[in-house]
Coordinates of C-alpha atoms in Angstrom, one line a residue:
X1 CA -1.6 2.6 41.6
X2 CA -3.3 4.0 38.5
X3 CA -1.9 2.8 35.3
X4 CA -1.9 5.4 32.5
X5 CA -0.6 3.8 29.4
X6 CA -1.5 6.4 26.8
X7 CA 2.1 7.6 26.2
X8 CA 3.3 4.0 26.2
X9 CA 0.7 3.0 23.5
X10 CA 1.6 6.0 21.4
X11 CA 5.3 5.0 21.6
X12 CA 4.4 1.4 20.6
X13 CA 2.6 2.7 17.6
X14 CA 5.5 4.8 16.5
X15 CA 8.1 2.1 17.0
X16 CA 6.3 -1.1 16.0
X17 CA 8.0 -1.1 12.6
X18 CA 11.4 -0.9 14.2
X19 CA 10.5 -3.8 16.5
X20 CA 9.4 -6.0 13.6
X21 CA 12.5 -5.0 11.6
X22 CA 14.8 -5.6 14.5
X23 CA 13.2 -9.1 15.2
X24 CA 13.6 -9.9 11.5
X25 CA 17.3 -8.9 11.4
X26 CA 17.9 -11.0 14.6
X27 CA 16.2 -14.0 13.1
X28 CA 18.2 -13.7 9.8
X29 CA 21.4 -13.4 11.8
X30 CA 20.6 -16.5 13.9
X31 CA 19.7 -18.6 10.8
X32 CA 22.8 -17.5 9.0
X33 CA 24.9 -18.5 12.1
X34 CA 23.1 -21.9 12.3
X35 CA 23.8 -22.6 8.6
X36 CA 27.5 -21.8 9.0
X37 CA 27.6 -24.4 11.9
X38 CA 25.4 -26.9 10.2
X39 CA 27.8 -29.8 10.9
X40 CA 27.8 -29.3 14.7
X41 CA 25.5 -31.2 17.1
X42 CA 24.9 -28.7 19.8
X43 CA 21.4 -30.2 20.5
X44 CA 23.1 -33.2 22.1
X45 CA 24.2 -31.0 25.0
X46 CA 20.6 -29.9 25.6
X47 CA 19.2 -33.4 25.3
X48 CA 21.0 -34.3 28.6
X49 CA 18.9 -31.7 30.5
X50 CA 15.5 -32.9 31.8
X51 CA 14.4 -29.2 32.0
X52 CA 15.6 -25.8 31.1
X53 CA 14.4 -22.1 31.4
X54 CA 14.4 -19.0 29.3
X55 CA 12.7 -15.8 28.2
X56 CA 10.3 -14.9 25.4
X57 CA 9.9 -11.6 23.6
X58 CA 6.9 -11.2 21.4
X59 CA 4.8 -8.9 19.2
X60 CA 1.1 -9.5 19.0
X61 CA -1.8 -8.4 16.8
X62 CA -5.0 -8.7 18.8
X63 CA -8.6 -8.1 18.1
X64 CA -12.2 -9.1 18.8
X65 CA -14.5 -11.6 17.2
X66 CA -18.0 -10.2 17.6
X67 CA -21.4 -11.9 17.5
X68 CA -24.4 -9.6 17.2
X69 CA -27.5 -9.8 19.3
X70 CA -31.1 -9.8 17.9
X71 CA -31.3 -6.1 18.8
X72 CA -28.7 -5.3 16.0
X73 CA -31.2 -6.2 13.2
X74 CA -33.7 -3.5 14.0
X75 CA -31.2 -0.9 15.3
X76 CA -31.6 2.3 13.3
X77 CA -28.5 4.1 14.7
X78 CA -25.8 1.5 14.2
X79 CA -25.4 -0.3 10.8
X80 CA -22.0 -1.9 11.3
X81 CA -20.3 -3.2 14.5
X82 CA -17.0 -4.9 14.3
X83 CA -13.6 -5.3 16.1
X84 CA -10.3 -3.8 14.9
X85 CA -7.0 -5.2 15.7
X86 CA -4.0 -3.4 17.3
X87 CA -0.4 -4.1 17.9
X88 CA 1.1 -4.9 21.3
X89 CA 4.2 -6.4 23.0
X90 CA 4.7 -9.2 25.5
X91 CA 7.4 -10.7 27.7
X92 CA 7.2 -14.2 29.2
X93 CA 9.4 -16.6 31.2
X94 CA 9.9 -20.1 29.8
X95 CA 9.8 -23.2 32.0
X96 CA 10.3 -26.3 29.8
X97 CA 10.0 -29.9 31.1
X98 CA 11.0 -32.7 28.7
X99 CA 8.6 -35.7 28.3
X100 CA 10.6 -38.2 26.4
X101 CA 12.4 -37.5 23.1
X102 CA 9.8 -35.6 21.2
X103 CA 7.4 -33.9 23.7
X104 CA 7.8 -31.0 26.1
X105 CA 5.5 -29.6 28.8
X106 CA 5.8 -25.8 28.9
X107 CA 4.7 -23.2 31.5
X108 CA 5.2 -19.7 30.2
X109 CA 3.9 -17.0 32.6
X110 CA 4.3 -13.4 31.7
X111 CA 2.8 -10.0 30.8
X112 CA 1.1 -8.9 27.6
X113 CA 0.2 -5.4 26.5
X114 CA -2.8 -5.5 24.2
X115 CA -4.7 -2.9 22.2
X116 CA -8.1 -3.6 20.6
X117 CA -10.9 -1.5 19.3
X118 CA -14.7 -1.6 18.8
X119 CA -15.9 0.2 15.7
X120 CA -19.5 1.3 15.2
X121 CA -20.7 2.9 11.9
X122 CA -23.9 4.7 11.4
X123 CA -25.9 5.0 8.2
X124 CA -24.2 8.2 7.0
X125 CA -20.6 7.1 7.4
X126 CA -19.8 8.3 10.9
X127 CA -17.6 6.0 12.9
X128 CA -17.5 5.7 16.7
X129 CA -14.4 3.9 18.0
X130 CA -13.9 2.6 21.5
X131 CA -10.3 1.6 22.2
X132 CA -9.6 -1.0 24.9
X133 CA -6.0 -1.0 26.2
X134 CA -5.2 -3.9 28.5
X135 CA -2.3 -5.2 30.5
X136 CA -2.7 -9.0 30.9
X137 CA -1.0 -11.3 33.4
X138 CA -0.8 -14.5 31.4
X139 CA -0.7 -18.1 32.6
X140 CA -0.2 -20.3 29.5
X141 CA 0.2 -24.1 29.7
X142 CA 1.4 -25.8 26.5
X143 CA 2.4 -29.2 25.1
X144 CA 5.0 -29.1 22.4
X145 CA 5.8 -31.9 19.8
X146 CA 9.3 -31.7 18.2
X147 CA 10.5 -33.3 15.0
X148 CA 13.7 -35.3 14.8
X149 CA 16.8 -33.0 14.8
X150 CA 18.6 -32.2 11.6
X151 CA 21.8 -30.2 11.6
X152 CA 21.1 -28.6 15.0
X153 CA 17.5 -27.6 14.0
X154 CA 14.1 -29.0 15.0
X155 CA 10.7 -28.0 13.8
X156 CA 7.8 -28.1 16.4
X157 CA 4.1 -27.5 16.9
X158 CA 2.4 -26.5 20.1
X159 CA -1.1 -26.6 21.6
X160 CA -2.4 -25.5 24.9
X161 CA -4.6 -23.2 26.9
X162 CA -4.1 -19.8 28.5
X163 CA -5.7 -17.8 31.4
X164 CA -5.2 -14.1 31.3
X165 CA -6.2 -11.4 33.9
X166 CA -6.5 -7.8 32.8
X167 CA -4.9 -5.8 35.6
X168 CA -5.8 -2.6 33.8
X169 CA -9.5 -3.2 33.9
X170 CA -10.2 -1.3 37.1
X171 CA -8.0 1.7 36.4
X172 CA -9.7 5.2 36.5
X173 CA -8.4 5.9 33.0
X174 CA -10.0 2.7 31.6
X175 CA -13.3 3.3 33.4
X176 CA -13.5 6.9 32.1
X177 CA -12.6 6.2 28.4
X178 CA -14.3 2.9 27.8
X179 CA -18.1 2.7 27.6
X180 CA -18.2 -1.0 26.7
X181 CA -17.1 -3.1 29.6
X182 CA -15.0 -6.2 29.2
X183 CA -14.5 -8.8 31.9
X184 CA -10.9 -9.0 33.1
X185 CA -10.9 -12.8 32.9
X186 CA -10.1 -14.4 29.6
X187 CA -9.5 -18.1 28.7
X188 CA -7.9 -18.9 25.3
X189 CA -7.0 -22.0 23.3
X190 CA -3.7 -21.7 21.5
X191 CA -1.9 -23.4 18.6
X192 CA 1.5 -22.5 17.2
X193 CA 4.5 -23.7 15.1
X194 CA 8.1 -22.8 14.8
X195 CA 11.6 -24.3 14.9
X196 CA 14.5 -24.5 17.3
X197 CA 18.1 -23.5 16.4
X198 CA 20.7 -25.0 18.7
X199 CA 23.6 -22.8 19.3
X200 CA 26.6 -23.6 21.6
X201 CA 25.1 -22.1 24.8
X202 CA 21.5 -21.2 23.9
X203 CA 18.4 -22.4 21.9
X204 CA 16.8 -19.7 19.7
X205 CA 13.2 -20.6 18.7
X206 CA 11.1 -18.3 16.5
X207 CA 7.4 -19.1 16.8
X208 CA 4.1 -18.0 15.2
X209 CA 1.0 -18.6 17.4
X210 CA -2.8 -18.1 17.1
X211 CA -4.9 -17.6 20.2
X212 CA -8.7 -17.8 20.2
X213 CA -10.9 -16.9 23.2
X214 CA -13.3 -19.5 24.5
X215 CA -15.4 -17.5 27.0
X216 CA -17.6 -14.5 26.4
X217 CA -15.7 -11.4 27.7
X218 CA -18.5 -8.9 27.2
X219 CA -20.2 -7.4 30.2
X220 CA -23.8 -6.9 28.9
X221 CA -25.3 -3.4 29.4
X222 CA -28.8 -2.9 28.0
X223 CA -28.7 0.8 28.8
X224 CA -25.9 1.4 26.2
X225 CA -26.9 1.1 22.6
X226 CA -23.4 0.0 21.5
X227 CA -23.3 -2.8 24.1
X228 CA -27.0 -3.8 23.6
X229 CA -26.4 -4.9 20.0
X230 CA -23.5 -7.2 21.0
X231 CA -24.3 -10.7 22.2
X232 CA -20.8 -12.3 22.4
X233 CA -17.3 -11.0 22.3
X234 CA -14.3 -13.3 22.0
X235 CA -10.6 -12.3 22.0
X236 CA -8.2 -13.5 19.3
X237 CA -4.6 -12.8 18.6
X238 CA -1.6 -13.6 16.3
X239 CA 1.8 -13.5 18.0
X240 CA 5.3 -13.7 16.7
X241 CA 7.7 -14.7 19.4
X242 CA 11.4 -15.4 19.9
X243 CA 12.3 -17.9 22.7
X244 CA 15.7 -17.8 24.2
X245 CA 16.3 -20.9 26.2
X246 CA 19.2 -22.8 27.8

């Protein structure tokens, strides 16, 4: 089945402010509720569970880190080559296994929609943009360390690795519109931080995370000038997520 996401990406661009605003309002509401119930100890109910599940909603800002090849130095047609970030959304399923009092092992598979752009500028100010729209099937593995609880809240930090496969890479639309080819396989290292808010029946956890690619995702093409001046392309992303677990 051919995936044509042009209309979807346009809709995301038009509504991303609404998504961020809605997430902010939800977060403020949850924090206010938690403060009103600061003397309760809901976390004790969740401490009895060796594992629990949930769902994650996120907004990502993804781009490329580019290393230039030696051909870029003497190239007379392209003076600037860089990556531009774009906004996307993602949904993941949370599988959390407790390891003692302060550690968790987390398996969070899901789907991410990512938009990134290559920008090439010539000497007279002309800019050539190559947009890459991807649909990733993600397989993240994380270890989380949590602080001691205080009034039904716990801070945490996470670290882990993620494998992503771009199911959009072989679509006819992608092949026709994208000259620079990117491998569908991407491995990333991830670090993040956030806090848990224990409500009577659910744990709400806002989190900010940074992901950095560790493998070169560029498919080299010496017949294309834009690709020839690139030596290495690594993915990177900032993500704001809200985990709902219980």
